[in-house]
XYZ file of C-alpha atoms in Angstrom:
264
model
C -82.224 206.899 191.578
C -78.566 207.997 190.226
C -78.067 204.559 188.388
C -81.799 205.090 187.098
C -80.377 208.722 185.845
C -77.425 207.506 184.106
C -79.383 204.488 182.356
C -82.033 207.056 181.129
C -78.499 209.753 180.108
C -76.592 207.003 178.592
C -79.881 205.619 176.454
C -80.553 209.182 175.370
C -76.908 209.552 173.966
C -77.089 206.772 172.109
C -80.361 207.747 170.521
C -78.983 210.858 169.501
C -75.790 209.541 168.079
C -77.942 206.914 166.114
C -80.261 209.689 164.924
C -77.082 211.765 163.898
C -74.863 209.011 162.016
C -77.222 209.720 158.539
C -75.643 213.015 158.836
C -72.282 211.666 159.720
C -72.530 209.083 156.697
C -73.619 211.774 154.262
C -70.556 214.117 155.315
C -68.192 211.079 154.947
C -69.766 210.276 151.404
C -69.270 214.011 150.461
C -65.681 214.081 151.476
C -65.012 210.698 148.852
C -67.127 212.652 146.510
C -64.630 215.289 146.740
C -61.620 213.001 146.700
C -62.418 211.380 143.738
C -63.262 214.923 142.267
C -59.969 216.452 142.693
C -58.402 212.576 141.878
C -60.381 213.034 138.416
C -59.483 216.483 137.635
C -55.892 215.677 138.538
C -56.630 213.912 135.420
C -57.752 216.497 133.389
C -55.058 218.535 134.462
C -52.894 215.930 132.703
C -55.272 215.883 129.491
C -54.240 219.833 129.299
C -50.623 218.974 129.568
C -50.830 216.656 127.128
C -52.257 219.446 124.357
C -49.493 222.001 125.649
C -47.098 218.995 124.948
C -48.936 218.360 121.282
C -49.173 222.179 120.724
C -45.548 222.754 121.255
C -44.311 219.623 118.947
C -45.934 221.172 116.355
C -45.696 225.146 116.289
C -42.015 224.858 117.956
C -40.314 221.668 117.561
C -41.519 220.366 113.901
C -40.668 224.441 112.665
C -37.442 223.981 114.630
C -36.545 220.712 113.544
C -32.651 221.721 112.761
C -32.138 223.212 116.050
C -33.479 220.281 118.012
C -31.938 217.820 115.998
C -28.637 219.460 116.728
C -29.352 219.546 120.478
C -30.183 215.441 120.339
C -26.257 215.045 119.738
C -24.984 217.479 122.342
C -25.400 220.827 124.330
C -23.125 224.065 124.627
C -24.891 226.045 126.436
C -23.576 229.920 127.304
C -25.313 230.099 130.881
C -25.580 228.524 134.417
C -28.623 229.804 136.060
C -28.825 228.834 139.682
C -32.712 230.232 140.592
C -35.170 229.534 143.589
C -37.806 226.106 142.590
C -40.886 228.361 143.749
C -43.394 228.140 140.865
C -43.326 231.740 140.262
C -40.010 231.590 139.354
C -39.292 230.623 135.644
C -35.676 231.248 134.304
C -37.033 230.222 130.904
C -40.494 232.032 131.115
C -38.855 235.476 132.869
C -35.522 235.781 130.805
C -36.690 234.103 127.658
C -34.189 231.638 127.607
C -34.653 228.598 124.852
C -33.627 225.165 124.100
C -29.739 224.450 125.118
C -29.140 228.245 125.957
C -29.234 227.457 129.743
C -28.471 224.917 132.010
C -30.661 225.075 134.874
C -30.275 224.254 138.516
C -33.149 224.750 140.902
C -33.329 224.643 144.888
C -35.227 226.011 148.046
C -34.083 229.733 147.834
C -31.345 229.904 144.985
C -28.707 228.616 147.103
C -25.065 228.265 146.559
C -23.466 225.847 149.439
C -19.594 226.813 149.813
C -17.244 223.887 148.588
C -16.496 223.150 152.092
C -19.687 221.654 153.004
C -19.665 218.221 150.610
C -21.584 216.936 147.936
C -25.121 218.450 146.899
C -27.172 218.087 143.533
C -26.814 222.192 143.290
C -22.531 221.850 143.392
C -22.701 219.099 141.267
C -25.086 220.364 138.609
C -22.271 223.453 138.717
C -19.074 220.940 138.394
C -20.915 219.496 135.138
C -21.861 223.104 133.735
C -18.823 224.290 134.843
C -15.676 221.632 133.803
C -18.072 220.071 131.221
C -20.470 222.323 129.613
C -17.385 224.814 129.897
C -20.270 227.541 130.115
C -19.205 231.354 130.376
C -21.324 232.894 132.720
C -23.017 231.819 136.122
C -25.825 233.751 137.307
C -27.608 232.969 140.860
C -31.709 234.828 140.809
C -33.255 235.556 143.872
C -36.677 236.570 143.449
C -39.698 238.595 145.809
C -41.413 236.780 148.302
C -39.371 233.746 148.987
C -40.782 231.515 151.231
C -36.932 229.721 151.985
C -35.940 233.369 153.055
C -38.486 234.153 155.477
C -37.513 230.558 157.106
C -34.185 231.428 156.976
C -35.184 234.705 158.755
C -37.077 233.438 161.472
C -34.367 231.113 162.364
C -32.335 231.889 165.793
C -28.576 232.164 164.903
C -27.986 229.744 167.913
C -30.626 227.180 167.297
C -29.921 224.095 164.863
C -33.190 223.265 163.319
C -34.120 219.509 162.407
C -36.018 220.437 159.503
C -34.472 219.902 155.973
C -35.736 223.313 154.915
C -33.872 224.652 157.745
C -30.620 222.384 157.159
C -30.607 223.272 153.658
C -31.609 227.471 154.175
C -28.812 227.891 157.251
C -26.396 227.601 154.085
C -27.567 231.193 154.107
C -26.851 231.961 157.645
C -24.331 234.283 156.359
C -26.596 236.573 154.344
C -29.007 236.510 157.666
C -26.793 237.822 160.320
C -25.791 241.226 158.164
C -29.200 241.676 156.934
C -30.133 242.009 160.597
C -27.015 244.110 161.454
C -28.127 246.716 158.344
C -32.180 246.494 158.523
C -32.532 246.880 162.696
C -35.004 249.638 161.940
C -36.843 247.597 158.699
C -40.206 245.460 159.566
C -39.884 241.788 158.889
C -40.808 241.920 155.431
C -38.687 244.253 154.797
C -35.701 242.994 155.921
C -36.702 239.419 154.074
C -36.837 241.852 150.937
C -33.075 242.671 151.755
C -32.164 238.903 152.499
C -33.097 237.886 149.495
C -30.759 239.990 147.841
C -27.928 239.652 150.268
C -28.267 235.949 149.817
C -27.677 236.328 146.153
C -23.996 237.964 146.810
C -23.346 234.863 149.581
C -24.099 232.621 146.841
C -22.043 234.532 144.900
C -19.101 234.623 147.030
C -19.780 230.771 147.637
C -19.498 230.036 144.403
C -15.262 231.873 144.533
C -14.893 228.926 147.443
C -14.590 226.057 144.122
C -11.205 226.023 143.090
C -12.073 225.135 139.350
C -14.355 228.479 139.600
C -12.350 230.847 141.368
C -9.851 229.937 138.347
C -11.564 230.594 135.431
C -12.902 233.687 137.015
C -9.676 234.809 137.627
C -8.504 234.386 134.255
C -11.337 235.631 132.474
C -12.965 232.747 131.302
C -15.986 232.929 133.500
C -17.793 235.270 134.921
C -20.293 235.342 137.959
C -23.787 237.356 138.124
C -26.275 238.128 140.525
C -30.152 238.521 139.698
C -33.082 239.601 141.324
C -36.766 239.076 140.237
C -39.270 241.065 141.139
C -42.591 239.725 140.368
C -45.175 241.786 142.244
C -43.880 245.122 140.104
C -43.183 242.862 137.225
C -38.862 243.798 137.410
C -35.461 242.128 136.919
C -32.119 243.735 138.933
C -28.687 242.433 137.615
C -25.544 242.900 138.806
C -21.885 240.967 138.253
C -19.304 240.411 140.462
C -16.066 242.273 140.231
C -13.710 239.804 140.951
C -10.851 242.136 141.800
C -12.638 244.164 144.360
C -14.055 241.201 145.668
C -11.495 238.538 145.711
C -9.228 239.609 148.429
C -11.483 240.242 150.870
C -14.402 237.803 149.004
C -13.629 234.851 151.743
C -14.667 237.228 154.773
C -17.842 237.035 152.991
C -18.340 240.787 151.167
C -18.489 241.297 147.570
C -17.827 244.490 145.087
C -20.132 244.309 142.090
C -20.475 246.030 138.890
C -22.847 246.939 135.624
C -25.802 247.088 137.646
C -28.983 247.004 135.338
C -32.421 247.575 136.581
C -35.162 246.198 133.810
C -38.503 247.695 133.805
């Protein structure tokens, strides 16, 4: 009677799975529809880049021709910027910045690695602006809402993390521990708020730990700014770094700025 049971159980399942793969086969054939419908518009996405790229030949480059033809034989630009590679964050679009008046280095949270930790695309992109480019001023922008903050944040100052956003953000780990010594009382977001400015000055103090920096800031050759964006209230902080406040004590990790600017 059992074995009777099951045969009569295991013949209904397998009528109800055959009535039910139609369904199962349309639901796979929608999911390819949608595939190949996000595949094509990819495509169209790259149609519309290809009229901003035709647009801005011929309204900026062909009525610029002099400029750009000077920047095909070389570059001298004024500024490092050293900003976060969150999509929201345009140096050029924010601050205006054109064609060879910037050179540009971009990473997960604007951040500055001190010379002691090796090689990275971000200290090399500042050796070439830097003993190269000969450029005059650095400035590091931090912006609202960074997502390589918050990691950093929710990090455990005893924990090594495996991740690479993790590896890369405890460069940071600096700016972390006194946020939470000054913002006990803060929420979360607030005290990522005050991160993301306090990693700004680390970077900033980072940047005094490369010889060939901490030299021409000291002479007066370069100087070092700190930048904060913003973008849910649409507004820019800036800030430089007084290097003779800052210098003898700048190693311990604190920093003295000066002609702070608020832009609204």
């Amino acid at each position: 009677m059992t074995t009777t049971s099951n045969l009569w159980t295991n013949s209904d399942l397998r009528l109800q799975a055959s009535r039910e793969l139609p369904g199962l086969t349309k639901e796979l054939e929608s999911d390819k529809s949608e595939r190949m419908e996000r595949i094509e518009h990819g495509t169209d996405l790259f149609d519309e880049m290809k009229q901003r790229f035709l647009s801005f030949k011929k309204h900026k480059y062909m009525q610029n021709l002099e400029l750009y033809e000077k920047l095909a034989k070389d570059q001298a630009p004024k500024f490092m910027v050293i900003a976060c590679a969150d999509s929201r964050v345009c140096p050029s679009s924010i601050l205006g910045f054109q064609p060879g008046e910037a050179f540009v280095v971009r990473n997960v949270a604007n951040m500055v690695p001190p010379y002691e930790n090796g090689p990275s695309e971000t200290n090399a992109g500042l050796e070439f602006a830097v003993n190269s480019l000969k450029v005059e001023n650095i400035l590091v922008i931090g912006h609202s809402r960074c997502g390589g903050i918050r990691a950093l944040m929710s990090m455990h100052d005893d924990v090594e993390t495996s991740s690479l956003i993790g590896s890369w953000v405890s460069v940071g780990m600096n700016a972390r521990v006194r946020t939470k010594a000054a913002t006990k009382l803060l929420n979360f977001d607030q005290q990522c708020k005050h991160c993301e400015k306090e990693s700004v000055n680390c970077s900033l103090v980072n940047l005094l730990t490369y010889p060939w920096v901490e030299e021409k800031v000291r002479n007066g050759e370069l100087a070092i700014h700190g930048g904060y964006y913003d973008f849910v209230d649409c507004a820019f902080e800036k800030w430089t770094l007084d290097y003779k406040e800052s210098n003898p004590i700048g190693k311990s990790g604190k920093v003295a700025v000066k002609d702070r600017a608020f832009w609204f």
